Amino acid sequence: MHMGADCHHADGAHPGLKGPELRHALGAAELHCAATQERLTAPRRRVLELLLESHAPQKAYDLIAAFGAQGAPAKPPTVYRALEFLERLGFAHRIESLNAYVPCRIHGNEHRAAFLICDCCGAAEEFEPDFTAQLASAATAGYAVQSITLEARGRCPACQAE
Ligand SMILES: [Zn+2]
Ligand SMILES: [Zn+2]
Ligand SMILES: [Zn+2]
């Protein structure tokens, strides 16, 4: 996803994984699934692969279009179900403000995810937020918080240097 007409390094800020790195990440996902009695079926694996290969967040329809690039095309529900699975296991996150998906860069267990989003090249950097102060204020106000979303917009280091 390229957002800025003048950005010349849409692929450079956050290159996707390929080759051994990509195989390693997919292998780690398979091990994690096996350890938790879940199955990384072929469609789930393919959608995760597409996310890992991408340099920027991917919309579901991008994934549906790319899915069949090597082999059989996917029906949209197949891709949506695969995304639900990947989100549930913490392999992927949905960035609400973009309605797009990224692979988890921290991975492993359940965690809160927050994102730094570059408005120029479209890169999204995941970080683990510390919401201690917000949760304390919410508790003081009597709220039981279910979720907090933090998506910060701006420019990545590469785009600031442009
Ligand atoms: Zn840029
Ligand atoms: Zn994550
Ligand atoms: Zn950027």
Coordinates of C-alpha atoms and ligand atoms in Angstrom, one line a residue:
M1 CA 0.0 0.0 0.0
H2 CA 1.6 3.2 -1.1
M3 CA 0.1 6.4 0.2
G4 CA 2.4 9.2 -0.7
A5 CA 3.1 10.1 -4.4
D6 CA 6.5 11.3 -3.6
C7 CA 7.7 8.5 -1.4
H8 CA 10.5 6.6 -3.1
H9 CA 11.1 3.9 -0.6
A10 CA 7.8 2.3 -0.1
D11 CA 9.5 -1.1 0.0
G12 CA 12.5 0.1 2.0
A13 CA 11.2 1.3 5.3
H14 CA 9.9 -2.1 6.4
P15 CA 10.8 -4.8 3.9
G16 CA 8.7 -7.9 4.1
L17 CA 10.2 -11.2 4.9
K18 CA 11.5 -13.5 2.2
G19 CA 13.7 -16.6 1.8
P20 CA 15.0 -18.2 5.0
E21 CA 13.5 -15.5 7.2
L22 CA 10.1 -16.2 5.8
R23 CA 10.4 -19.9 6.1
H24 CA 11.7 -19.5 9.7
A25 CA 8.7 -17.4 10.6
L26 CA 6.2 -19.8 9.1
G27 CA 8.0 -22.7 10.8
A28 CA 7.7 -21.0 14.1
A29 CA 4.0 -20.4 13.5
E30 CA 3.6 -24.1 12.8
L31 CA 5.4 -25.1 16.0
H32 CA 3.3 -22.7 18.0
C33 CA 0.1 -24.1 16.5
A34 CA 1.2 -27.7 17.2
A35 CA 2.0 -26.8 20.8
T36 CA -1.5 -25.3 21.3
Q37 CA -3.5 -28.1 19.5
E38 CA -4.4 -25.7 16.6
R39 CA -3.9 -26.4 12.9
L40 CA -2.1 -24.1 10.6
T41 CA -4.1 -25.3 7.5
A42 CA -3.0 -24.4 4.0
P43 CA -5.2 -21.3 3.7
R44 CA -4.2 -20.0 7.1
R45 CA -0.5 -20.6 6.3
R46 CA -0.9 -18.9 2.9
V47 CA -2.6 -15.8 4.4
L48 CA 0.1 -15.6 7.1
E49 CA 2.8 -15.9 4.4
L50 CA 1.2 -13.0 2.4
L51 CA 1.2 -10.8 5.5
L52 CA 4.8 -11.6 6.4
E53 CA 5.9 -10.9 2.8
S54 CA 4.3 -7.5 2.8
H55 CA 6.0 -4.3 3.6
A56 CA 2.8 -2.5 4.7
P57 CA -0.6 -3.4 6.2
Q58 CA -2.8 -5.4 3.8
K59 CA -6.5 -5.1 3.3
A60 CA -8.6 -8.3 3.1
Y61 CA -9.3 -7.7 -0.6
D62 CA -5.6 -7.4 -1.3
L63 CA -5.1 -10.7 0.4
I64 CA -7.9 -12.3 -1.5
A65 CA -6.4 -11.0 -4.8
A66 CA -2.9 -12.2 -3.9
F67 CA -3.9 -15.5 -2.5
G68 CA -4.3 -17.2 -5.8
A69 CA -1.1 -15.8 -7.4
Q70 CA 0.4 -19.2 -6.9
G71 CA -2.2 -21.9 -7.3
A72 CA -5.9 -22.0 -6.7
P73 CA -7.8 -18.7 -6.0
A74 CA -9.4 -18.2 -2.6
K75 CA -13.1 -17.5 -1.9
P76 CA -13.4 -14.4 0.3
P77 CA -14.8 -16.3 3.4
T78 CA -11.7 -18.6 3.3
V79 CA -9.4 -15.5 3.7
Y80 CA -11.7 -13.9 6.3
R81 CA -11.7 -17.1 8.4
A82 CA -8.0 -17.4 8.1
L83 CA -7.6 -13.8 9.3
E84 CA -9.8 -14.5 12.3
F85 CA -7.7 -17.5 13.2
L86 CA -4.4 -15.6 12.8
E87 CA -5.8 -12.8 15.0
R88 CA -7.0 -15.2 17.6
L89 CA -3.6 -16.9 17.9
G90 CA -1.8 -13.6 17.9
F91 CA 0.0 -14.1 14.6
A92 CA -1.7 -11.0 13.1
H93 CA -3.4 -7.8 14.2
R94 CA -6.0 -5.7 12.6
I95 CA -5.2 -2.0 12.4
E96 CA -8.7 -0.5 12.9
S97 CA -8.0 3.0 11.4
L98 CA -6.8 1.4 8.1
N99 CA -9.0 -1.7 8.2
A100 CA -5.9 -3.7 7.3
Y101 CA -3.9 -6.5 8.7
V102 CA -0.2 -6.8 9.8
P103 CA 1.7 -9.9 11.0
C104 CA 2.6 -9.7 14.7
R105 CA 6.2 -8.6 15.1
I106 CA 6.4 -9.3 18.8
H107 CA 4.5 -12.6 18.6
G108 CA 4.1 -15.4 21.1
N109 CA 1.4 -14.8 23.6
E110 CA -1.6 -12.6 24.0
H111 CA -0.6 -9.0 24.2
R112 CA -1.9 -5.5 23.7
A113 CA -0.8 -4.1 20.4
A114 CA -0.3 -0.5 19.4
F115 CA 0.9 0.9 16.1
L116 CA 3.0 3.7 14.7
I117 CA 1.7 4.3 11.2
C118 CA 3.6 6.2 8.5
D119 CA 1.2 8.4 6.5
C120 CA 3.8 8.6 3.7
C121 CA 5.0 5.0 2.9
G122 CA 2.2 3.2 4.8
A123 CA 4.6 1.2 7.0
A124 CA 3.2 0.2 10.4
E125 CA 5.4 -0.5 13.4
E126 CA 4.1 -2.5 16.3
F127 CA 5.0 -1.7 19.8
E128 CA 3.8 -2.8 23.2
P129 CA 2.0 0.0 24.9
D130 CA 2.0 0.7 28.6
F131 CA -1.6 1.6 29.4
T132 CA -1.1 1.6 33.2
A133 CA -2.0 5.2 33.7
Q134 CA -5.1 5.0 31.4
L135 CA -6.3 1.8 33.1
A136 CA -5.9 3.4 36.5
S137 CA -7.9 6.5 35.4
A138 CA -10.6 4.2 33.9
A139 CA -10.8 2.2 37.2
T140 CA -11.1 5.5 39.2
A141 CA -14.0 6.4 36.9
G142 CA -15.6 3.0 37.6
Y143 CA -15.1 1.6 34.1
A144 CA -14.2 -2.0 33.3
V145 CA -12.1 -1.6 30.2
Q146 CA -12.3 -4.4 27.5
S147 CA -9.9 -3.0 25.0
I148 CA -7.8 0.0 24.2
T149 CA -6.6 0.9 20.7
L150 CA -3.6 3.1 20.1
E151 CA -2.7 4.0 16.5
A152 CA -0.3 6.9 16.2
R153 CA 0.0 8.6 12.8
G154 CA 3.0 10.4 11.4
R155 CA 6.2 9.7 9.5
C156 CA 8.7 6.9 9.8
P157 CA 12.4 7.7 10.1
A158 CA 13.0 7.0 6.4
C159 CA 10.2 9.3 5.3
Q160 CA 11.4 12.1 7.6
A161 CA 14.8 11.9 5.9
E162 CA 13.2 12.2 2.5
Ligands
ZN1 ZN 8.0 8.2 2.3
ZN2 ZN 1.7 -8.3 18.2
ZN3 ZN 7.5 6.0 5.8

